[in-house]
Tab-separated table of C-alpha atoms in Angstrom:
chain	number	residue	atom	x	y	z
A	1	UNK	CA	10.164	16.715	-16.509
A	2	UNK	CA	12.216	13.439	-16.828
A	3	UNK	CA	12.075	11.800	-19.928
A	4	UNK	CA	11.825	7.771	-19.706
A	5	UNK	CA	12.057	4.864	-21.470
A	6	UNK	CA	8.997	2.519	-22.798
A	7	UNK	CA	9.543	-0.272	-20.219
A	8	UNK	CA	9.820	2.540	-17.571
A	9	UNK	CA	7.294	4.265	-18.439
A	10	UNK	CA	4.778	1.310	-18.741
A	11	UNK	CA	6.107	0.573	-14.681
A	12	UNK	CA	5.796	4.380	-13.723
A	13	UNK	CA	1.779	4.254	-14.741
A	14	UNK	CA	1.276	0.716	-13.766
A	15	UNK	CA	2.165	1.998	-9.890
A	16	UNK	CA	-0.173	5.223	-10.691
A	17	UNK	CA	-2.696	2.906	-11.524
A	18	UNK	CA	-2.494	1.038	-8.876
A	19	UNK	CA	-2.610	4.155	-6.983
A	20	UNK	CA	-5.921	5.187	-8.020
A	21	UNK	CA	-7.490	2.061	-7.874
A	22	UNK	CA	-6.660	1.574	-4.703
A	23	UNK	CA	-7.915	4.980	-3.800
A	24	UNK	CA	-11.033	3.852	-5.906
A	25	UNK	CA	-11.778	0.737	-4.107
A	26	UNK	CA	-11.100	2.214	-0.678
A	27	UNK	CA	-13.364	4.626	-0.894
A	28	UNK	CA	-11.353	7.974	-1.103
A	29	UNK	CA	-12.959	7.823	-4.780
A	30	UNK	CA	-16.344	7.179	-4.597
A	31	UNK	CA	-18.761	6.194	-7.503
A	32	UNK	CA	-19.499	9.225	-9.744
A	33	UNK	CA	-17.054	11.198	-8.240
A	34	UNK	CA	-14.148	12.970	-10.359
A	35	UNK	CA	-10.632	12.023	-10.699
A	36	UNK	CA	-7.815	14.802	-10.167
A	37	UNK	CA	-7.052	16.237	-13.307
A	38	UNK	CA	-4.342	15.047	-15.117
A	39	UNK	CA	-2.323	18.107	-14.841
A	40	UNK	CA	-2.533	17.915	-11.067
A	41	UNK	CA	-1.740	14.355	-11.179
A	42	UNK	CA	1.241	14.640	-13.115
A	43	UNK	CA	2.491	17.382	-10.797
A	44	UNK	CA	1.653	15.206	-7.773
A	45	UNK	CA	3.705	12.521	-8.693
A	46	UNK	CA	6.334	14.370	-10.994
A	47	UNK	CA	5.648	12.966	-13.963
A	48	UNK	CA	4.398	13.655	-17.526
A	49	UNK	CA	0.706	13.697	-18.452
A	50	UNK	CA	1.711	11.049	-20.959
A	51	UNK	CA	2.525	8.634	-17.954
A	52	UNK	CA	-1.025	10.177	-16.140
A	53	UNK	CA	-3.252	9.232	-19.352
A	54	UNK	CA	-1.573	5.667	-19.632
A	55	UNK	CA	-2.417	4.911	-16.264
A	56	UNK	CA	-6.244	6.107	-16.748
A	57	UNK	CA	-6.244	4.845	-20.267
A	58	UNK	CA	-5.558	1.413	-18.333
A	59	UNK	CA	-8.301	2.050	-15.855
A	60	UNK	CA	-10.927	2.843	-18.954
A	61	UNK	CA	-10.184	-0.322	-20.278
A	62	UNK	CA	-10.794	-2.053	-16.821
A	63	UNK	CA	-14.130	-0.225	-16.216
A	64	UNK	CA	-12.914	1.533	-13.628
A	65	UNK	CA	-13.287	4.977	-14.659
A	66	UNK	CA	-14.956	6.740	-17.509
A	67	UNK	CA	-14.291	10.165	-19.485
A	68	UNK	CA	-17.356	12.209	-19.087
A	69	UNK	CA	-17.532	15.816	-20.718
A	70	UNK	CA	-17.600	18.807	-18.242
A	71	UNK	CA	-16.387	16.504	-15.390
A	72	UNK	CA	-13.323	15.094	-16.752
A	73	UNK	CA	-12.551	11.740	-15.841
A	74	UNK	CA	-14.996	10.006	-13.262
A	75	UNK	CA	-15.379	6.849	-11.309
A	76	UNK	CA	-17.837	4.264	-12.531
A	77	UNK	CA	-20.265	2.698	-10.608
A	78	UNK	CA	-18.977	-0.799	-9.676
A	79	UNK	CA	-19.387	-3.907	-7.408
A	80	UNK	CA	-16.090	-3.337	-5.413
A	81	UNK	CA	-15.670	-6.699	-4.208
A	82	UNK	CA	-15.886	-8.072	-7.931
A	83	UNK	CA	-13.536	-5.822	-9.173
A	84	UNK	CA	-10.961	-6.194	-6.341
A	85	UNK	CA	-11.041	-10.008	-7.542
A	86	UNK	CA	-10.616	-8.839	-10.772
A	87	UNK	CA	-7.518	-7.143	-10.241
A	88	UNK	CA	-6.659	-9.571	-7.617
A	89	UNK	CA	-6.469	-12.336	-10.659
A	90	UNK	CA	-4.704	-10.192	-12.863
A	91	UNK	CA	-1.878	-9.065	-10.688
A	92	UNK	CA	-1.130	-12.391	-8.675
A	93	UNK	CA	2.164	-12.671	-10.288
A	94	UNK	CA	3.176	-9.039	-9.119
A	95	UNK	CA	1.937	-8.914	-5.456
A	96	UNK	CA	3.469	-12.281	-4.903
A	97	UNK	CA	6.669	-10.552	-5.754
A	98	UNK	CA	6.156	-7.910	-3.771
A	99	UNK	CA	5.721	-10.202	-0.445
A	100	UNK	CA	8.703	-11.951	-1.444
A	101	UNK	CA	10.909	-8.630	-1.635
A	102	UNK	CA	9.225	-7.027	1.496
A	103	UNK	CA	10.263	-10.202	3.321
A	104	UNK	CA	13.998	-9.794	2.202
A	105	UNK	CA	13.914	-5.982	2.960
A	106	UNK	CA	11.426	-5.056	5.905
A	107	UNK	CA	12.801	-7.334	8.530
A	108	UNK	CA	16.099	-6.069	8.529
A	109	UNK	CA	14.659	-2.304	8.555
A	110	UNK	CA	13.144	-3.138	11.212
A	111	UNK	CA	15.955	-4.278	12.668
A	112	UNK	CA	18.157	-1.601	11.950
A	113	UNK	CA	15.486	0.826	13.473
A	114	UNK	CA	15.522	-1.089	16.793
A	115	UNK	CA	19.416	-1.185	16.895
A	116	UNK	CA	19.661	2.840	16.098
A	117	UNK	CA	16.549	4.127	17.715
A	118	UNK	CA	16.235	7.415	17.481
A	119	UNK	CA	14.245	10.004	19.457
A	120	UNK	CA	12.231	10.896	16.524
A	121	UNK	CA	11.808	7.105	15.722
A	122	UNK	CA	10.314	6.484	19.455
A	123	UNK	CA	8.192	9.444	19.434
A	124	UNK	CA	6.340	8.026	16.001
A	125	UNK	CA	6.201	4.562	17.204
A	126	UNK	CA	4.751	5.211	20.395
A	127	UNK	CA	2.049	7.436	18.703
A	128	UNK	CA	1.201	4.371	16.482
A	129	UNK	CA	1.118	2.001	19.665
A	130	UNK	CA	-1.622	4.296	20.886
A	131	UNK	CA	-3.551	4.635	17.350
A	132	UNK	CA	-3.528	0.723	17.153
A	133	UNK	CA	-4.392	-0.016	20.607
A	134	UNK	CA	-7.438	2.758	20.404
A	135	UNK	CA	-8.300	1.315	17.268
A	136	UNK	CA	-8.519	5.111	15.861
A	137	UNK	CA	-7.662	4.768	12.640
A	138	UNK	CA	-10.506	6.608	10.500
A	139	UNK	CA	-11.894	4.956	7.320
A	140	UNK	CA	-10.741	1.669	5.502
A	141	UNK	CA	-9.123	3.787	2.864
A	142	UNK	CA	-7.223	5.920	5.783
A	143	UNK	CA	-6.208	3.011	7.710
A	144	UNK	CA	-4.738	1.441	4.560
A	145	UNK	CA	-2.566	4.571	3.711
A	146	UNK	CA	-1.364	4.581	7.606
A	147	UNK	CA	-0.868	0.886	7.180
A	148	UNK	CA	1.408	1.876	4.455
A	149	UNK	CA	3.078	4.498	5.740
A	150	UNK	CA	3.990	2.877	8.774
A	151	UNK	CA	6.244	0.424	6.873
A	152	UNK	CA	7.435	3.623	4.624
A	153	UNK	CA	8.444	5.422	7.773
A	154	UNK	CA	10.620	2.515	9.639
A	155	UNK	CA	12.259	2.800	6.388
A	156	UNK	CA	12.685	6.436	6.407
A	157	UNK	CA	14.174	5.894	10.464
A	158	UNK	CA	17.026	3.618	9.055
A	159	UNK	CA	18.357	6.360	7.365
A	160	UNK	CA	19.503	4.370	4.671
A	161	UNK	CA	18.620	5.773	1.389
A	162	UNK	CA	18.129	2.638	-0.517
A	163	UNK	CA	15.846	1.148	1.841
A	164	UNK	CA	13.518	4.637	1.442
A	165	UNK	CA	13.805	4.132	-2.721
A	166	UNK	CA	12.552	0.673	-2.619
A	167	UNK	CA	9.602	1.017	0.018
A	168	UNK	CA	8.617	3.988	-1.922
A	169	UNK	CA	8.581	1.588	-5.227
A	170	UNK	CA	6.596	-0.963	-3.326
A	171	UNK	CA	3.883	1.413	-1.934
A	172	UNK	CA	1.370	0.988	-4.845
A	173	UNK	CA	1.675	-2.541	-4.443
A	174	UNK	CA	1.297	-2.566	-0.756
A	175	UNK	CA	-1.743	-0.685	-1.188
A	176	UNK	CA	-2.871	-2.862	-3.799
A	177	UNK	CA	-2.629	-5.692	-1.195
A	178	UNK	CA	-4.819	-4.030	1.229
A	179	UNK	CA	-7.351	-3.952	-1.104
A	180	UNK	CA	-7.400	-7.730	-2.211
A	181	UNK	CA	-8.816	-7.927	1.288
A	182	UNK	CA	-11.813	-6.956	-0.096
A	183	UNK	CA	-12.437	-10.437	-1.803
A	184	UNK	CA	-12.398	-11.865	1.521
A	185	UNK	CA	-15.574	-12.767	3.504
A	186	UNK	CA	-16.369	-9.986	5.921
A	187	UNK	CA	-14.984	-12.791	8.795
A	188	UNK	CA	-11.812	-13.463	7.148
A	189	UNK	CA	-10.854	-9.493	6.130
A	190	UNK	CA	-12.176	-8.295	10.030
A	191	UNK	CA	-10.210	-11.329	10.797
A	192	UNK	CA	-6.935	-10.161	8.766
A	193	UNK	CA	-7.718	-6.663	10.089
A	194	UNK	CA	-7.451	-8.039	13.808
A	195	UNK	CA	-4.338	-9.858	13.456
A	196	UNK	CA	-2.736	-7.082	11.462
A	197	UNK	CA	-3.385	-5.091	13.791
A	198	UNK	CA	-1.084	-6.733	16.381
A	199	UNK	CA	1.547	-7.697	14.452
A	200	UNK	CA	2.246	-4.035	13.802
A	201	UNK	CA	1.956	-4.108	17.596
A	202	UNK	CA	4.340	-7.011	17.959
A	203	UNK	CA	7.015	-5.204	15.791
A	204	UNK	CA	6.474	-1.558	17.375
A	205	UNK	CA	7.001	-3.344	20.961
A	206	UNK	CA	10.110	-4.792	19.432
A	207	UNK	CA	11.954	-1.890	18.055
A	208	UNK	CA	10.729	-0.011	20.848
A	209	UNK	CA	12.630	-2.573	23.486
A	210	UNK	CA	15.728	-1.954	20.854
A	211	UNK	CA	15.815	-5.485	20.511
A	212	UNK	CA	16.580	-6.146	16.708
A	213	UNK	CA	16.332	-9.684	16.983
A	214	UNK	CA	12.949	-9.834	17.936
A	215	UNK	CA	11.899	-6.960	15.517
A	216	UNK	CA	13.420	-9.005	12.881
A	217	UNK	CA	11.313	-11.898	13.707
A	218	UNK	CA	7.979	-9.796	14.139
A	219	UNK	CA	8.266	-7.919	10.903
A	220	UNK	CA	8.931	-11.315	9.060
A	221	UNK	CA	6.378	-12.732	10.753
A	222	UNK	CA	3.677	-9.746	10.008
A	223	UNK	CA	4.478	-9.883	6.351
A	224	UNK	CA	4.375	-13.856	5.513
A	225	UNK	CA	1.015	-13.899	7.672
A	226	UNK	CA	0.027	-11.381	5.454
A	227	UNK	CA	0.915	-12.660	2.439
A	228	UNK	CA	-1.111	-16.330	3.977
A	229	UNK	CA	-4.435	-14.887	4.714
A	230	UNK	CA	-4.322	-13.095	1.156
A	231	UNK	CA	-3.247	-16.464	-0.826
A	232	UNK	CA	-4.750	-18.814	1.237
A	233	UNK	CA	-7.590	-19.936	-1.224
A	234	UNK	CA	-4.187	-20.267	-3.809
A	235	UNK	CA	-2.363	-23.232	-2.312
């Protein structure tokens, strides 16, 4: 197991944590349902159970979770939409960041992808153009994750290895953002569902057409609308 330092450490269980709570607030964690145990956690994500209990310790104090004998440790019953503005408040600073480094990354993935496109590459993306235009995307928790791992995968397709590192960094955070969208009135977030919905559209047509210019332009375009309809009650 890899030993790290403090300020490591505290950013290795701060992404766990945002893990689970976005797991949590999307529903793959119900209310009074149990947490995987640490030691499966740990092994999950390759790190120590140290790391794991900081990260839970962290959601105990938010009133997230609670240890309960027999059961181990188990989500609390809680007004999702409160806590997601909770969290939302807390973590402004971070997911603004986030935007701001997806925007300087993910447009020139995208580009990348469109310019190399590779038979693998058109085989996924056309299987997303038909998820997204069938709207068959399961549960707000699994269309999150796919949301995710769509961005995750164009990395993955550039074959460049610090592209993969860094979207793999941002994916708590990215997941985090999807659930901030649950602080928005049920017209705004089906709203921001909508449109994200065909921006990943706009970009999948682009890289598809190998045009990298245009993928550029959708993917920066997807992400700073994003990062508008989540701030928009902040400027």
């Amino acid at each position: 197991m890899p030993t790290f330092g403090a300020s490591q450490t505290e950013r290795i269980a701060g992404g766990l944590y945002n893990d689970i709570l976005a797991g949590i607030l999307l529903g793959e964690y119900p209310p009074q349902s149990a947490l995987p145990a640490e030691n499966r956690l740990a092994s999950d994500y390759g790190i120590s159970r140290a790391v794991v209990r900081s990260a839970l310790d962290r959601l105990k104090r938010s009133g997230v979770v609670e240890s309960r004998q027999g059961s181990g440790t188990v989500v609390s019953e809680f007004d999702p939409q409160t806590l997601a503005q909770l969290n939302r408040d807390a973590q402004l600073p971070e997911l603004r960041d986030c935007f701001e480094c997806r925007a300087g990354v993910e447009p020139e993935i995208a580009a990348i992808v469109a310019a190399n496109l590779s038979r693998s590459a058109r085989d996924f993306l056309e299987d997303q153009r038909q998820s997204l235009k069938e709207d068959d995307e399961g549960t707000e928790y699994e269309r999150s994750v796919s949301d995710a791992q769509f961005h995750i995968c164009l990395a993955d397709f550039s074959r460049n290895s610090f592209f993969v590192s860094i979207m793999n960094q941002l994916r708590p955070h990215m997941l985090f953002a999807m659930n901030i969208t649950k602080t928005l009135t049920k017209r705004a977030h089906d709203n921001h569902v909508n449109l994200s919905r065909h921006e990943h559209l706009d970009v999948i047509d682009a890289v598809l057409d190998q045009d990298s210019e245009a993928a550029r332009k959708a993917m920066r375009t997807h992400i700073e609308r994003g990062a508008q309809r989540i701030f928009a009650d902040e400027t």
